Short mmCIF file of C-alpha atoms and ligand atoms in Angstrom, two decimals:
data_model
loop_
_atom_site.label_atom_id
_atom_site.label_comp_id
_atom_site.label_asym_id
_atom_site.label_seq_id
_atom_site.Cartn_x
_atom_site.Cartn_y
_atom_site.Cartn_z
CA MET A 1 84.13 124.51 -13.07
CA GLN A 2 87.75 123.99 -14.05
CA ALA A 3 87.15 125.33 -17.53
CA THR A 4 85.42 128.44 -16.16
CA LEU A 5 88.28 129.16 -13.77
CA GLY A 6 90.80 128.69 -16.57
CA LEU A 7 88.90 131.12 -18.75
CA ALA A 8 88.66 133.67 -15.92
CA LEU A 9 92.42 133.49 -15.37
CA LEU A 10 93.03 133.84 -19.07
CA LEU A 11 90.80 136.92 -19.21
CA ALA A 12 92.43 138.46 -16.14
CA ASP A 13 95.80 137.97 -17.83
CA THR A 14 94.60 139.58 -21.02
CA VAL A 15 93.33 142.63 -19.18
CA ARG A 16 96.46 143.23 -17.10
CA THR A 17 99.22 142.91 -19.67
CA LYS A 18 102.77 143.44 -18.50
CA ALA A 19 105.28 143.27 -21.28
CA VAL A 20 108.70 144.83 -21.76
CA PHE A 21 110.02 145.73 -25.20
CA ALA A 22 113.05 147.48 -26.62
CA HIS A 23 112.91 150.00 -29.44
CA TYR A 24 114.80 148.47 -32.34
CA MET A 25 116.10 150.54 -35.24
CA VAL A 26 115.55 148.52 -38.41
CA ASN A 27 118.81 148.83 -40.31
CA SER A 28 120.74 146.93 -42.90
CA ILE A 29 121.98 143.99 -40.88
CA ILE A 30 123.11 140.44 -41.63
CA LYS A 31 120.95 137.49 -40.65
CA ASP A 32 123.29 136.16 -37.94
CA HIS A 33 123.28 139.51 -36.20
CA ALA A 34 119.50 139.84 -36.37
CA GLN A 35 119.27 136.41 -34.75
CA GLN A 36 121.90 137.27 -32.14
CA ASP A 37 119.89 140.36 -31.18
CA ILE A 38 116.82 138.22 -30.54
CA ASP A 39 118.86 135.68 -28.54
CA ASP A 40 120.33 138.49 -26.41
CA ALA A 41 116.91 140.06 -25.89
CA ILE A 42 115.41 136.73 -24.79
CA ALA A 43 118.36 136.16 -22.44
CA MET A 44 117.69 139.47 -20.71
CA GLY A 45 113.96 138.77 -20.40
CA LEU A 46 112.47 141.03 -23.06
CA ASP A 47 109.12 140.07 -24.57
CA GLY A 48 109.79 141.69 -27.91
CA PHE A 49 111.10 144.49 -30.10
CA ALA A 50 109.26 147.56 -31.35
CA LEU A 51 110.60 147.67 -34.91
CA ASN A 52 111.30 151.29 -35.82
CA ILE A 53 110.90 151.83 -39.55
CA GLY A 54 111.49 155.22 -41.13
CA ASP A 55 111.39 155.27 -44.91
CA SER A 56 109.60 151.98 -45.58
CA THR A 57 110.77 151.92 -49.22
CA GLN A 58 114.44 151.39 -48.29
CA SER A 59 115.55 148.12 -49.83
CA PHE A 60 116.86 146.59 -46.62
CA VAL A 61 113.62 147.02 -44.66
CA ASN A 62 111.80 143.94 -45.86
CA THR A 63 114.97 141.84 -45.72
CA THR A 64 115.80 142.79 -42.14
CA ILE A 65 112.29 142.39 -40.78
CA GLY A 66 112.09 139.07 -42.64
CA TYR A 67 115.15 137.83 -40.72
CA LEU A 68 113.67 139.04 -37.45
CA PHE A 69 110.14 137.66 -37.93
CA ASN A 70 111.33 134.28 -39.14
CA TYR A 71 113.64 133.82 -36.17
CA ALA A 72 111.24 135.32 -33.62
CA ALA A 73 108.59 132.80 -34.68
CA VAL A 74 110.75 129.82 -33.75
CA LYS A 75 111.90 131.48 -30.50
CA SER A 76 108.47 132.62 -29.25
CA PHE A 77 109.73 136.19 -29.31
CA LYS A 78 107.36 138.97 -30.40
CA LEU A 79 107.66 141.95 -32.71
CA PHE A 80 105.50 144.89 -33.67
CA ILE A 81 105.95 147.81 -36.03
CA SER A 82 106.65 151.35 -34.85
CA MET A 83 106.19 153.78 -37.73
CA ASP A 84 108.89 156.45 -37.47
CA LEU A 85 106.94 159.21 -39.19
CA SER A 86 109.56 161.77 -38.28
CA ALA A 87 112.26 159.92 -40.25
CA ALA A 88 109.79 158.94 -43.00
CA THR A 89 108.72 162.55 -43.51
CA ALA A 90 112.33 163.73 -43.59
CA ALA A 91 113.13 161.07 -46.20
CA CYS A 92 110.27 161.82 -48.57
CA THR A 93 110.81 165.57 -48.22
CA ALA A 94 114.50 165.12 -49.10
CA SER A 95 113.74 162.94 -52.11
CA GLN A 96 110.74 165.10 -53.11
CA THR A 97 108.42 162.13 -53.21
CA SER A 98 104.96 162.21 -51.72
CA CYS A 99 104.58 161.56 -48.01
CA ASN A 100 101.63 159.31 -47.26
CA GLY A 101 102.23 158.87 -43.54
CA PRO A 102 100.99 155.55 -42.19
CA TYR A 103 99.69 154.45 -45.61
CA ASP A 104 103.32 153.97 -46.66
CA TYR A 105 103.50 151.03 -44.22
CA ASN A 106 100.40 149.19 -45.41
CA ASP A 107 102.37 146.77 -47.60
CA ILE A 108 104.32 145.72 -44.52
CA PHE A 109 101.16 145.46 -42.44
CA SER A 110 99.32 143.41 -45.03
CA TYR A 111 102.17 140.91 -44.98
CA TYR A 112 103.12 140.88 -41.28
CA LEU A 113 100.11 141.73 -39.07
CA GLY A 114 98.96 138.13 -39.25
CA HIS A 115 102.44 136.65 -38.65
CA SER A 116 102.71 134.28 -35.70
CA ALA A 117 105.54 136.40 -34.21
CA TYR A 118 103.54 139.64 -34.40
CA TYR A 119 102.71 140.97 -30.92
CA VAL A 120 99.03 140.99 -30.07
CA GLY A 121 97.77 143.77 -27.78
CA PRO A 122 95.35 143.48 -24.86
CA ASN A 123 92.33 143.76 -27.18
CA GLY A 124 93.48 140.67 -29.07
CA ASP A 125 94.58 142.63 -32.16
CA PRO A 126 98.10 143.26 -33.51
CA MET A 127 99.86 146.19 -31.85
CA ILE A 128 101.13 149.17 -33.85
CA SER A 129 103.08 152.10 -32.46
CA THR A 130 104.73 155.23 -33.86
CA TYR A 131 107.43 157.75 -33.31
CA SER A 132 105.57 161.09 -33.56
CA ALA A 133 102.11 161.97 -34.86
CA GLY A 134 103.59 162.90 -38.23
CA GLY A 135 101.77 166.25 -38.24
CA LEU A 136 98.56 164.45 -39.20
CA THR A 137 95.02 165.12 -38.01
CA ASN A 138 92.77 162.83 -36.00
CA THR A 139 90.73 162.25 -39.17
CA ASN A 140 93.87 161.25 -41.09
CA TRP A 141 94.56 158.61 -38.48
CA THR A 142 90.98 157.36 -38.31
CA ASP A 143 90.80 157.11 -42.10
CA TRP A 144 94.02 155.10 -42.13
CA LYS A 145 92.84 152.80 -39.32
CA ASN A 146 89.75 152.09 -41.40
CA THR A 147 91.99 150.76 -44.19
CA LEU A 148 93.03 148.09 -41.66
CA ALA A 149 89.39 147.69 -40.60
CA SER A 150 90.57 149.07 -37.22
CA VAL A 151 91.52 145.57 -36.09
CA ILE A 152 94.71 146.78 -34.43
CA TYR A 153 95.86 147.84 -30.97
CA PHE A 154 97.09 151.35 -31.70
CA ILE A 155 99.53 152.74 -29.11
CA PRO A 156 101.23 155.67 -30.81
CA GLU A 157 103.86 158.07 -29.52
CA PHE A 158 101.88 161.30 -29.92
CA ASP A 159 103.73 163.38 -27.33
CA ASP A 160 104.42 166.04 -29.96
CA THR A 161 100.73 167.01 -29.99
CA ASP A 162 99.26 169.99 -28.12
CA GLY A 163 98.13 169.27 -24.58
CA TYR A 164 99.56 165.75 -24.49
CA TYR A 165 101.63 166.01 -21.31
CA GLN A 166 98.85 167.94 -19.57
CA ALA A 167 96.30 165.23 -20.52
CA ALA A 168 94.19 168.23 -21.54
CA SER A 169 90.48 167.55 -22.03
CA SER A 170 90.89 169.12 -25.49
CA TRP A 171 93.58 166.52 -26.23
CA TRP A 172 91.29 163.68 -25.22
CA SER A 173 88.28 164.97 -27.10
CA TYR A 174 90.43 165.33 -30.24
CA TRP A 175 92.52 162.12 -30.04
CA GLY A 176 90.60 159.88 -27.66
CA ASP A 177 88.84 157.83 -30.35
CA VAL A 178 92.05 157.32 -32.34
CA VAL A 179 94.16 155.57 -29.70
CA ASP A 180 94.00 152.33 -27.72
CA GLY A 181 97.03 153.28 -25.65
CA LEU A 182 99.70 155.97 -25.28
CA PHE A 183 103.48 155.92 -25.35
CA SER A 184 105.50 158.91 -24.06
CA TRP A 185 109.00 159.24 -25.49
CA ASP A 186 110.39 162.49 -24.13
CA ALA A 187 109.43 161.68 -20.55
CA ALA A 188 112.34 159.21 -20.54
CA TRP A 189 114.72 162.06 -19.54
CA PRO A 190 112.69 164.31 -17.26
CA PRO A 191 114.74 167.39 -16.49
CA SER A 192 114.11 169.32 -19.69
CA SER A 193 112.61 172.70 -20.44
CA SER A 194 109.38 171.28 -21.84
CA LEU A 195 108.63 168.75 -19.11
CA SER A 196 107.64 168.97 -15.46
CA GLY A 197 110.15 166.44 -14.08
CA THR A 198 112.81 167.76 -11.79
CA TYR A 199 115.52 165.08 -11.62
CA PRO A 200 116.87 162.27 -13.79
CA GLY A 201 114.55 159.30 -13.31
CA ASP A 202 111.51 161.33 -12.24
CA VAL A 203 108.28 159.79 -13.55
CA SER A 204 106.16 162.84 -12.75
CA PRO A 205 105.84 163.88 -16.44
CA ASP A 206 104.23 160.48 -17.13
CA LEU A 207 101.71 160.72 -14.31
CA PRO A 208 99.11 163.09 -15.81
CA VAL A 209 99.29 161.14 -19.07
CA ILE A 210 98.88 157.70 -17.50
CA LYS A 211 96.05 158.94 -15.28
CA GLY A 212 94.32 160.29 -18.37
CA ALA A 213 94.86 156.98 -20.13
CA VAL A 214 93.41 154.99 -17.24
CA ALA A 215 90.45 157.38 -16.93
CA HIS A 216 89.69 156.77 -20.61
CA ASP A 217 90.25 153.01 -20.36
CA LYS A 218 93.38 153.14 -22.52
CA GLY A 219 96.76 151.47 -22.08
CA TYR A 220 100.06 153.13 -21.22
CA MET A 221 103.61 152.34 -22.27
CA ILE A 222 106.38 153.99 -20.26
CA ALA A 223 109.85 154.69 -21.65
CA LEU A 224 113.06 153.62 -19.92
CA SER A 225 116.40 155.01 -21.07
CA SER A 226 119.93 155.71 -19.91
CA LEU A 227 120.55 159.17 -21.43
CA GLN A 228 120.34 160.98 -24.72
CA TYR A 229 123.49 162.29 -26.34
CA LYS A 230 123.63 163.00 -30.02
CA ASP A 231 126.08 164.82 -32.27
CA SER A 232 125.06 163.66 -35.74
CA TYR A 233 122.10 163.74 -38.13
CA GLY A 234 121.82 167.49 -37.58
CA GLY A 235 121.34 167.21 -33.79
CA ASN A 236 123.72 168.12 -30.97
CA TYR A 237 122.28 167.72 -27.49
CA TYR A 238 122.46 165.97 -24.13
CA ARG A 239 119.77 164.89 -21.70
CA ALA A 240 120.86 163.26 -18.45
CA GLY A 241 122.09 160.77 -17.78
CA ASP A 242 123.66 159.93 -14.45
CA LEU A 243 121.17 157.84 -12.41
CA ASN A 244 118.27 158.25 -14.83
CA LEU A 245 117.88 154.59 -15.75
CA PRO A 246 118.02 152.93 -12.30
CA THR A 247 115.99 155.72 -10.71
CA ARG A 248 113.26 155.35 -13.30
CA MET A 249 113.25 151.59 -12.78
CA GLN A 250 112.75 152.19 -9.06
CA ASN A 251 109.97 154.70 -9.69
CA ILE A 252 108.19 152.56 -12.29
CA LEU A 253 107.97 149.77 -9.70
CA THR A 254 106.02 151.96 -7.27
CA MET A 255 104.14 154.41 -9.50
CA SER A 256 100.37 154.48 -9.47
CA PRO A 257 98.65 153.82 -11.76
CA ARG A 258 100.94 151.17 -13.15
CA PRO A 259 101.86 151.15 -16.83
CA ASP A 260 100.86 148.21 -19.03
CA PHE A 261 104.09 148.16 -21.00
CA VAL A 262 107.69 149.31 -20.64
CA GLU A 263 109.67 150.20 -23.75
CA ILE A 264 113.41 150.52 -23.40
CA ILE A 265 114.69 153.24 -25.67
CA THR A 266 116.64 151.90 -27.30
CA TRP A 267 118.12 148.57 -28.32
CA ASN A 268 120.48 149.83 -30.99
CA ASP A 269 120.24 153.54 -31.70
CA GLY A 270 123.96 154.35 -31.63
CA ALA A 271 123.52 157.94 -32.76
CA GLU A 272 121.44 158.70 -29.64
CA SER A 273 123.85 156.91 -27.22
CA HIS A 274 120.98 155.17 -25.46
CA TYR A 275 121.51 151.68 -26.88
CA ILE A 276 121.68 148.61 -24.65
CA GLY A 277 122.21 146.03 -27.40
CA THR A 278 125.08 145.52 -29.83
CA ILE A 279 125.97 148.13 -32.45
CA TRP A 280 126.80 145.94 -35.46
CA PRO A 281 129.42 147.27 -37.89
CA GLU A 282 127.16 146.91 -40.96
CA GLN A 283 124.50 149.15 -39.40
CA SER A 284 126.95 151.95 -38.57
CA THR A 285 126.86 154.00 -41.72
CA ASN A 286 127.05 157.49 -40.28
CA PRO A 287 130.68 158.51 -39.66
CA ALA A 288 129.71 161.34 -37.29
CA ALA A 289 127.80 158.95 -35.04
CA GLU A 290 130.39 156.21 -35.33
CA ILE A 291 133.00 158.43 -33.70
CA TYR A 292 131.18 158.37 -30.36
CA ALA A 293 129.10 155.21 -30.61
CA ASN A 294 130.76 152.03 -31.77
CA GLN A 295 130.92 148.55 -30.35
CA SER A 296 134.70 148.36 -29.99
CA SER A 297 135.13 151.44 -27.80
CA TRP A 298 131.60 152.11 -26.51
CA PRO A 299 129.84 148.80 -25.77
CA HIS A 300 126.70 149.22 -23.67
CA ASN A 301 125.63 145.60 -23.25
CA ALA A 302 126.40 145.77 -19.51
CA TRP A 303 123.03 147.53 -19.05
CA GLU A 304 121.24 144.30 -20.00
CA PRO A 305 121.86 142.22 -16.81
CA LEU A 306 120.83 145.22 -14.67
CA ILE A 307 117.46 145.47 -16.41
CA THR A 308 116.61 141.75 -16.11
CA PRO A 309 115.86 141.88 -12.35
CA PHE A 310 113.70 144.94 -12.99
CA ILE A 311 111.65 143.07 -15.60
CA ASN A 312 111.14 140.10 -13.26
CA THR A 313 110.21 142.28 -10.31
CA TRP A 314 107.85 144.50 -12.30
CA LYS A 315 105.97 141.48 -13.59
CA ALA A 316 105.79 140.02 -10.07
CA GLY A 317 104.56 143.30 -8.57
CA GLY A 318 107.58 143.90 -6.30
CA THR A 319 109.59 146.99 -5.44
CA ALA A 320 113.27 147.83 -6.05
CA SER A 321 114.34 146.23 -2.77
CA SER A 322 113.01 142.88 -4.00
CA MET A 323 114.98 142.97 -7.25
CA ALA A 324 117.40 140.03 -7.33
CA PRO A 325 120.28 138.79 -9.48
CA PRO A 326 120.01 135.35 -11.15
CA SER A 327 119.71 132.64 -8.51
CA GLY A 328 123.04 131.34 -7.29
CA THR A 329 124.84 134.63 -7.98
CA ILE A 330 125.91 137.34 -5.54
CA ALA A 331 125.05 140.38 -7.60
CA VAL A 332 124.78 142.00 -11.00
CA GLY A 333 125.98 145.53 -11.54
CA LEU A 334 127.96 148.03 -13.51
CA MET A 335 129.54 151.47 -13.54
CA TRP A 336 129.16 154.19 -16.15
CA TYR A 337 130.83 157.53 -16.81
CA LYS A 338 131.70 159.88 -19.62
CA THR A 339 135.27 160.20 -20.73
CA ILE A 340 135.69 163.95 -20.97
CA SER A 341 135.48 166.37 -18.07
CA GLN A 342 133.09 169.30 -17.78
CA ASN A 343 136.32 171.36 -17.57
CA GLU A 344 137.23 170.71 -21.23
CA THR A 345 136.94 173.11 -24.10
CA CYS A 346 136.66 171.15 -27.32
CA PRO A 347 137.10 172.43 -30.88
CA SER A 348 133.41 172.00 -31.70
CA THR A 349 129.99 173.24 -30.65
CA GLN A 350 128.80 172.33 -27.17
CA PRO A 351 125.70 170.18 -27.16
CA THR A 352 122.50 171.79 -25.90
CA GLY A 353 122.20 170.62 -22.32
CA TRP A 354 125.97 170.29 -21.84
CA GLU A 355 125.66 172.08 -18.49
CA GLU A 356 123.51 169.17 -17.24
CA GLY A 357 126.62 167.01 -17.37
CA THR A 358 128.50 166.00 -14.22
CA ASP A 359 131.98 164.60 -13.58
CA SER A 360 130.72 161.54 -11.79
CA LEU A 361 131.30 157.83 -11.52
CA ASN A 362 127.82 156.27 -11.53
CA TRP A 363 126.97 152.75 -10.52
CA ALA A 364 124.09 150.37 -9.88
CA ILE A 365 124.14 146.97 -8.22
CA VAL A 366 121.41 144.42 -7.59
CA LEU A 367 122.34 142.34 -4.59
CA ALA A 368 120.94 138.92 -3.68
CA ALA A 369 118.44 138.56 -0.83
CA GLY A 370 120.04 137.58 2.46
CA SER A 371 123.37 139.28 1.82
CA SER A 372 124.56 141.54 4.61
CA GLY A 373 127.49 143.74 5.48
CA MET A 374 128.49 144.25 1.85
CA GLN A 375 130.00 147.44 0.51
CA VAL A 376 130.60 149.16 -2.77
CA ARG A 377 133.75 151.10 -3.50
CA ALA A 378 133.90 153.58 -6.39
CA ILE A 379 137.52 154.32 -7.32
CA SER A 380 138.70 156.97 -9.73
CA ASN A 381 142.37 157.02 -10.73
CA GLY A 382 143.18 155.17 -7.50
CA VAL A 383 141.21 157.60 -5.33
CA VAL A 384 138.27 156.15 -3.42
CA LEU A 385 135.40 158.51 -4.21
CA GLN A 386 132.76 156.54 -2.38
CA ASN A 387 132.60 153.58 0.00
CA VAL A 388 129.06 152.70 1.01
CA GLY A 389 127.09 149.81 2.41
CA VAL A 390 124.70 148.06 0.01
CA ASN A 391 121.55 146.07 0.72
CA PRO A 392 119.58 143.31 -1.00
CA GLY A 393 117.79 144.63 -4.08
CA LEU A 394 118.68 147.65 -6.18
CA ASN A 395 121.43 150.02 -5.00
CA MET A 396 122.83 152.97 -6.91
CA GLY A 397 125.22 155.84 -6.50
CA SER A 398 126.74 158.79 -8.26
CA ALA A 399 130.19 159.67 -6.96
CA LEU A 400 131.29 163.20 -7.81
CA GLY A 401 134.92 164.18 -8.29
CA LEU A 402 135.78 162.00 -11.28
CA GLN A 403 139.53 162.05 -11.96
CA TYR A 404 141.48 161.66 -15.16
CA GLY A 405 142.58 158.05 -15.71
CA ALA A 406 141.11 154.63 -14.94
CA GLN A 407 137.74 154.06 -13.23
CA MET A 408 136.83 151.06 -11.12
CA LEU A 409 134.00 149.63 -9.05
CA GLN A 410 134.41 146.95 -6.40
CA LEU A 411 131.91 144.92 -4.41
CA LEU A 412 133.22 143.84 -1.00
CA ASP A 413 131.85 141.17 1.33
CA SER A 414 131.38 141.65 5.07
CA GLY A 415 135.01 140.61 5.62
CA GLY A 416 136.28 143.34 3.31
CA ASN A 417 137.21 140.96 0.46
CA VAL A 418 136.62 142.10 -3.09
CA VAL A 419 134.15 139.57 -4.50
CA MET A 420 133.28 141.34 -7.76
CA SER A 421 134.91 144.16 -9.70
CA THR A 422 134.77 145.88 -13.05
CA GLY A 423 136.83 145.09 -16.11
CA GLN A 424 138.57 147.66 -18.24
CA GLY A 425 136.87 150.79 -19.57
CA ALA A 426 138.22 153.77 -21.44
CA CYS A 427 140.33 156.36 -19.65
CA VAL A 428 138.87 159.69 -18.65
CA CYS A 429 141.15 161.96 -20.64
CA SER A 430 142.41 165.48 -20.22
CA ASP A 431 141.44 166.63 -23.69
CA CYS A 432 138.88 165.95 -26.41
CA PRO A 433 140.30 162.98 -28.34
CA ASP A 434 137.37 162.81 -30.74
CA GLY A 435 137.35 166.58 -31.26
CA ILE A 436 133.79 166.76 -29.95
CA TYR A 437 132.08 167.17 -26.59
CA ASN A 438 131.63 163.41 -26.45
CA MET A 439 129.09 162.63 -23.72
CA ASN A 440 128.43 159.02 -24.61
CA LEU A 441 129.01 156.66 -21.71
CA GLN A 442 131.53 154.03 -20.91
CA VAL A 443 129.36 151.20 -19.53
CA VAL A 444 131.41 148.57 -17.70
CA GLY A 445 129.96 145.51 -15.97
CA LEU A 446 130.97 143.81 -12.72
CA VAL A 447 132.55 140.41 -13.10
CA ASP A 448 133.38 137.78 -10.49
CA GLY A 449 136.47 138.12 -8.36
CA ASN A 450 139.01 140.85 -7.87
CA GLN A 451 140.21 141.93 -11.31
CA GLY A 452 142.91 144.05 -9.71
CA ASN A 453 144.10 147.22 -11.32
CA VAL A 454 143.04 146.67 -14.92
CA GLY A 455 143.87 150.22 -15.99
CA CYS A 456 142.07 151.83 -18.89
CA PHE A 457 142.33 152.10 -22.66
CA ASP A 458 142.89 155.33 -24.55
CA ILE A 459 140.29 156.57 -26.96
C1 LIG B 29 108.88 140.82 -48.07
O1 LIG B 29 109.48 139.58 -47.72
C2 LIG B 29 108.64 138.46 -47.85
C3 LIG B 29 109.42 137.22 -47.42
O2 LIG B 29 110.10 137.41 -46.20
C4 LIG B 29 108.16 138.32 -49.27
O3 LIG B 29 107.26 137.24 -49.38
C5 LIG B 29 107.45 139.61 -49.69
O4 LIG B 29 107.09 139.52 -51.04
C6 LIG B 29 108.38 140.77 -49.50
N1 LIG B 29 107.68 142.01 -49.81
C7 LIG B 29 108.22 142.93 -50.58
C8 LIG B 29 107.38 144.17 -50.78
O5 LIG B 29 109.33 142.83 -51.06
C1 LIG B 30 95.28 164.38 -44.09
O1 LIG B 30 94.08 165.11 -44.27
C2 LIG B 30 94.22 166.23 -45.15
C3 LIG B 30 92.92 167.01 -45.10
O2 LIG B 30 91.85 166.17 -45.38
C4 LIG B 30 94.55 165.70 -46.53
O3 LIG B 30 94.74 166.78 -47.40
C5 LIG B 30 95.84 164.90 -46.46
O4 LIG B 30 96.11 164.29 -47.71
C6 LIG B 30 95.71 163.79 -45.41
N1 LIG B 30 97.03 163.15 -45.28
C7 LIG B 30 97.17 161.84 -45.13
C8 LIG B 30 98.57 161.31 -45.08
O5 LIG B 30 96.23 161.08 -45.03
C1 LIG B 31 135.17 154.15 -32.15
O1 LIG B 31 135.35 155.02 -31.04
C2 LIG B 31 136.70 155.41 -30.83
C3 LIG B 31 136.73 156.22 -29.56
O2 LIG B 31 135.84 157.31 -29.61
C4 LIG B 31 137.21 156.19 -32.02
O3 LIG B 31 138.55 156.54 -31.79
C5 LIG B 31 137.11 155.31 -33.25
O4 LIG B 31 137.51 156.05 -34.38
C6 LIG B 31 135.67 154.83 -33.41
N1 LIG B 31 135.61 153.91 -34.52
C7 LIG B 31 135.12 154.25 -35.70
C8 LIG B 31 135.12 153.16 -36.73
O5 LIG B 31 134.69 155.36 -35.95
C1 LIG B 32 137.73 170.41 -13.00
O1 LIG B 32 137.93 171.62 -12.35
C2 LIG B 32 137.57 171.61 -10.96
C3 LIG B 32 137.70 173.05 -10.43
O2 LIG B 32 138.98 173.52 -10.70
C4 LIG B 32 138.49 170.64 -10.23
O3 LIG B 32 138.13 170.58 -8.87
C5 LIG B 32 138.33 169.26 -10.85
O4 LIG B 32 139.23 168.37 -10.26
C6 LIG B 32 138.58 169.31 -12.36
N1 LIG B 32 138.25 168.03 -12.93
C7 LIG B 32 139.17 167.19 -13.38
C8 LIG B 32 138.65 165.89 -13.97
O5 LIG B 32 140.36 167.41 -13.34
#
């Protein structure tokens, strides 16, 4: 009787997986930093990293994933490979070597798929994902899967294929047998010309895809991201931004059907501005990206404590109002803003999507259950832009009218005392100090007590 019940619970668990990962760019990185990344990820409640590998022949690849797998194994943290076929194809085209798509990763798979730290999907087989379909056919993918005897859980990011976001029946008849699950990348920032979403944080572009996945008995991984701003590697564009991340968290908690996995994009992609982990100096090798994304002036780690209550609540089946900070604490929260105004004219090309930008001081706070009468105050250069009551669970706001100078967020108790406030971020400046339309975010966390007027630092 007991044994049967135990088995039934185990099976139920296997069927309804709920795991949260972050997309991790495999770079040249020292061992201590690889280990620190895993410690930080565990501390924020992540289950694992999706290891993004472009050109698999780069000398650092095996070294870096060796550091990660060895440490993950002793920490019960999980890893799986995400083949970045977009970067891999660019690399082999540039070096005029032959592009063999997923076959170029088979050395890695033969060594790591059986590793104790390798993430196992709901079918009991090691999980493999991608970035893009690599321009390959369904037969290409089936042939490759056969080289691994198909004993994998294949959850690719194929949203660059025709009919994907419509969940077209032609899409399913072509790709249905290839995939075990689907992962949608571009839906992370919904208001864009190619997607149906209408506001930052909207999950409506995911809905047809996840419904198609459920109808075909496949899994779904949803993307969660802060923004996309890039001015390097041949790209120059912006996708909002503002309340995208907390709004998507809120929507993911109530959407139906529910996804099986959440993938935060990304842990450490500095060039795309949507990192939540640390940008280590040895991985920053692109000077154009380093201008707007570096750890000393643009740390983003303050996103991490905001996401932890989301992870806990999603796994428990709650909604945004039941999100809670760590027990014994009042709140977790942060503010974020860009440092140049929409009024500026910079001596460089405007990113595509620049007009989506706003001059706003954005914030999110997760308040403990039972708190009452608390308020948030968003202050820009000494001017109170917003003063609003906040409730237990997730609260967020976007205060327009950002001013040049220092930005600050305060959390006040029912007696009007400042109980938490932000530390120092960069000044919003009246020119373009980096010479570019820099839309990366200052991300500044709330800390205990009243920090007073901490000012701002120049960039
Ligand atoms: C990758 O690293 C492992 C040890 O971490 C080693 O055994 C294996 O031979 C390496 N593979 C290649 C292709 O260098
Ligand atoms: C994909 O299939 C085409 C047509 O059969 C073939 O020419 C090509 O080599 C295949 N590519 C890969 C990477 O398998
Ligand atoms: C880091 O960012 C600041 C502010 O944008 C910039 O001035 C500095 O040059 C960057 N650091 C590097 C090493 O590029
Ligand atoms: C940008 O221009 C608008 C319209 O003149 C003005 O209201 C706003 O204060 C300006 N923004 C900043 C940051 O000065």
